[in-house]
XYZ file of C-alpha atoms in Angstrom:
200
model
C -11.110 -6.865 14.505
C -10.202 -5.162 18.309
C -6.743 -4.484 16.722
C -8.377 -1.701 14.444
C -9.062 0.953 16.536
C -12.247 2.710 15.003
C -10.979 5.719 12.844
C -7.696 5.455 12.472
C -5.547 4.672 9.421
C -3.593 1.642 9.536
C -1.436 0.117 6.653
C -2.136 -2.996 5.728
C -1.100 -5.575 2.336
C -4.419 -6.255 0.296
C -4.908 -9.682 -1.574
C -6.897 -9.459 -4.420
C -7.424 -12.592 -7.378
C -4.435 -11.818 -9.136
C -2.887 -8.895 -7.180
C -1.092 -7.764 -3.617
C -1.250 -3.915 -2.837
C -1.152 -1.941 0.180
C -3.730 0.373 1.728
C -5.261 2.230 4.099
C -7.798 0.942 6.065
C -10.818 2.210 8.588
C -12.640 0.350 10.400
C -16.418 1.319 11.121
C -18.479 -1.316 12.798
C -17.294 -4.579 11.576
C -16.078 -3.544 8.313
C -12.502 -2.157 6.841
C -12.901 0.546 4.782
C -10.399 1.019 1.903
C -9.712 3.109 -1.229
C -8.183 1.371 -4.764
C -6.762 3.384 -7.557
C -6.978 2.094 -11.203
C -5.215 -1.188 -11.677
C -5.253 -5.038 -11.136
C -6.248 -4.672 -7.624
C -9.365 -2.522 -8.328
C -10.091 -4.331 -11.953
C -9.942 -7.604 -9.900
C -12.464 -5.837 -7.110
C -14.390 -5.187 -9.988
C -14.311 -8.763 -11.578
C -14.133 -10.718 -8.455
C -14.969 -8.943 -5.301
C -13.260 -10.712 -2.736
C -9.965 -9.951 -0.722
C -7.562 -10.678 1.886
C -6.161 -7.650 4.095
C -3.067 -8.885 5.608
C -1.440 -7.465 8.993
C 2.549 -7.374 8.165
C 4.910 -5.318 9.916
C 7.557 -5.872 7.387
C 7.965 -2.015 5.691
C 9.813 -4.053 2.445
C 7.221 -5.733 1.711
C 4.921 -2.645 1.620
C 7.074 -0.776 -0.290
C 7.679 -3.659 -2.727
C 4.241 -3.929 -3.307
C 3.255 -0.656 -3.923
C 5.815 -0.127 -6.463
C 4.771 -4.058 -7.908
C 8.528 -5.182 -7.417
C 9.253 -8.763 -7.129
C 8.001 -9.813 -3.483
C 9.173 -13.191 -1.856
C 5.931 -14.449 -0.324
C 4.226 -17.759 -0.512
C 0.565 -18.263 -1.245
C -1.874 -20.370 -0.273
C -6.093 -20.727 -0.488
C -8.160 -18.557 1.670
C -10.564 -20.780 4.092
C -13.844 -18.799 2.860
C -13.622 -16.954 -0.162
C -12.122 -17.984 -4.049
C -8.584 -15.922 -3.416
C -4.993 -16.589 -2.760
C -3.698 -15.386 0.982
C -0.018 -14.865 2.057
C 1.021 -17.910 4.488
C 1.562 -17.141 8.018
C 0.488 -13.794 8.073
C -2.403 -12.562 10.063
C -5.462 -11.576 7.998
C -9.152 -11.245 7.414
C -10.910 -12.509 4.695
C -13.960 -11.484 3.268
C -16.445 -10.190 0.469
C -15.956 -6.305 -0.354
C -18.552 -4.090 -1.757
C -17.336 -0.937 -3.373
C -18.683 2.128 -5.087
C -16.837 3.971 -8.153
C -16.097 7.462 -8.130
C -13.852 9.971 -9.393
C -11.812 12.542 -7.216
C -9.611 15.518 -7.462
C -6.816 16.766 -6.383
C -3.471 18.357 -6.648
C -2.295 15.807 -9.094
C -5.279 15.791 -10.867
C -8.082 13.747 -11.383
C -8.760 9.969 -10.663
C -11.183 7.687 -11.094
C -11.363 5.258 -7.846
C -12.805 2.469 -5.699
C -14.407 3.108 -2.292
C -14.498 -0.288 -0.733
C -15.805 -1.813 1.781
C -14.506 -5.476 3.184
C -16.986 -7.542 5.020
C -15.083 -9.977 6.784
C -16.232 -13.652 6.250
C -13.744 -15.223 8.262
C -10.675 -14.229 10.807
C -7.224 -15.792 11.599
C -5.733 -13.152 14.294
C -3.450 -15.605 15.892
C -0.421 -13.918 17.105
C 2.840 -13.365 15.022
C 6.547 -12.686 16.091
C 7.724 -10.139 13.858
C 10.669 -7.209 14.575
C 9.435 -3.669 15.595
C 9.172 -1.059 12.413
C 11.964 1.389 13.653
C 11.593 5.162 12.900
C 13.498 4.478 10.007
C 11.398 2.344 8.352
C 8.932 5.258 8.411
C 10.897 7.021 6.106
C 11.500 4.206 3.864
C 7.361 3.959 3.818
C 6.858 7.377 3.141
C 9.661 7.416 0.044
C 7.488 4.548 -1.515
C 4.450 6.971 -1.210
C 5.832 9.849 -2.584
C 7.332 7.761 -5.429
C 4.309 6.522 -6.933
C 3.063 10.049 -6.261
C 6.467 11.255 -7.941
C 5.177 8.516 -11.203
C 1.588 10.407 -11.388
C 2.955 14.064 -11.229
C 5.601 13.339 -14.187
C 3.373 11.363 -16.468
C 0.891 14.687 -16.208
C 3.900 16.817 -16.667
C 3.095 18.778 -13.413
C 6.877 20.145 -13.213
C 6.162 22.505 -9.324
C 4.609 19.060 -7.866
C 7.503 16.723 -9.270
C 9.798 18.704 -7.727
C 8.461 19.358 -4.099
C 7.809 15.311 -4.317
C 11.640 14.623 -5.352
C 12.238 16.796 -2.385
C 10.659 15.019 -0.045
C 11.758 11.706 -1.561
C 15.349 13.047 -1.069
C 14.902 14.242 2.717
C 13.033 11.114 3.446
C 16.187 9.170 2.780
C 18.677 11.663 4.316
C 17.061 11.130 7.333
C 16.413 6.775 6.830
C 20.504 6.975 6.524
C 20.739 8.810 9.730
C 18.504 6.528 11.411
C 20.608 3.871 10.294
C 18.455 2.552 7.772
C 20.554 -0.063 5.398
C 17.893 -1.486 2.728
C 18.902 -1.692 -0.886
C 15.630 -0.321 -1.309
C 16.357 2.778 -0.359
C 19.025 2.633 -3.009
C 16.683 2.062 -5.782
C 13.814 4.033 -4.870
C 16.228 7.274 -5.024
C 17.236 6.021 -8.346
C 13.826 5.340 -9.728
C 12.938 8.978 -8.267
C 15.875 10.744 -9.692
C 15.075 8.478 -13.670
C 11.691 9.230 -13.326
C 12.871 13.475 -12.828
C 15.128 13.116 -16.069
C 12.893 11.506 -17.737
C 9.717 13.326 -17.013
C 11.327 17.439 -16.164
């Protein structure tokens, strides 16, 4: 748990039953504090509350997850609780305790998950992975702001779908620069730019 500096945000991959997801997690004492939207990962949480946060360092696979495309990733059982964990990944396992609770804000209203992972059992050991470049930023922050992009269309908010395709788009004018080269990139501008036609 000394990698998680108290307080700050780090982005992590979140194993739940039947789900991955990424999110944000605090740590305060020796728990890692989280937020879930609606969907399998918080109906899981719900059902079953146990989870695995992962450490990866692969942006791709963030991205991938958050937007629930395919993911290459192999599974196997967690050493203390009843879930699935991604093989050869860092991570810390444990029971989470959550509250339910709706919140507001520019895109509307949403019900969500506070959570709250008590670890049950650690496996820290060091990995080898690349460095995330600055361009891999960007390619994070166009996954964000396309799920955003999914929430403001479906509520017809036309002013917030906008600004969001605007960022989406600047986001990958500067990846390119950077000399980002994943397909991703590719498909999250066309997702953004269906999701505009389809939703003005």
């Amino acid at each position: 748990m000394e990698i998680f500096k108290e307080g700050k945000v780090y982005e992590v991959l979140l194993a739940t039953k039947s789900n991955i997801t990424p999110v944000g997690v605090v740590r305060k004492d020796n728990r890692l504090n989280f937020r879930l939207f609606e969907g399998k990962s918080a109906n899981d949480i719900r059902n079953h509350p146990y989870g695995v946060i992962h450490i990866t360092w692969d942006v791709e696979l963030l991205v991938k997850a958050a937007l629930n495309l395919p993911v290459e990733v192999e599974f196997e059982d967690a050493k203390s609780i009843p879930v699935k964990k991604i093989k050869g990944l860092p991570s810390i396992e444990g029971r989470v305790e959550f509250l339910e609770r709706e919140i507001k804000d520019k895109l509307g209203k949403a019900h969500v998950l506070e959570c709250s992972l008590v670890p049950t059992y650690k496996n820290m050991r060091p990995m080898l992975f690349p460095p995330i470049s600055r361009a891999d930023f960007y390619l994070l922050e166009m996954g964000i702001h396309l799920t955003r992009l999914y929430v403001a269309t479906r509520s017809l908010n036309v002013r917030e779908s906008q600004k969001l395709y605007s960022k989406i788009w600047q986001s990958y004018r500067l990846y390119k620069k950077l000399g980002g080269e994943s397909e991703l990139a590719e498909k999250i501008m066309g997702f953004a730019t269906a999701a505009l036609r389809w939703n003005p």
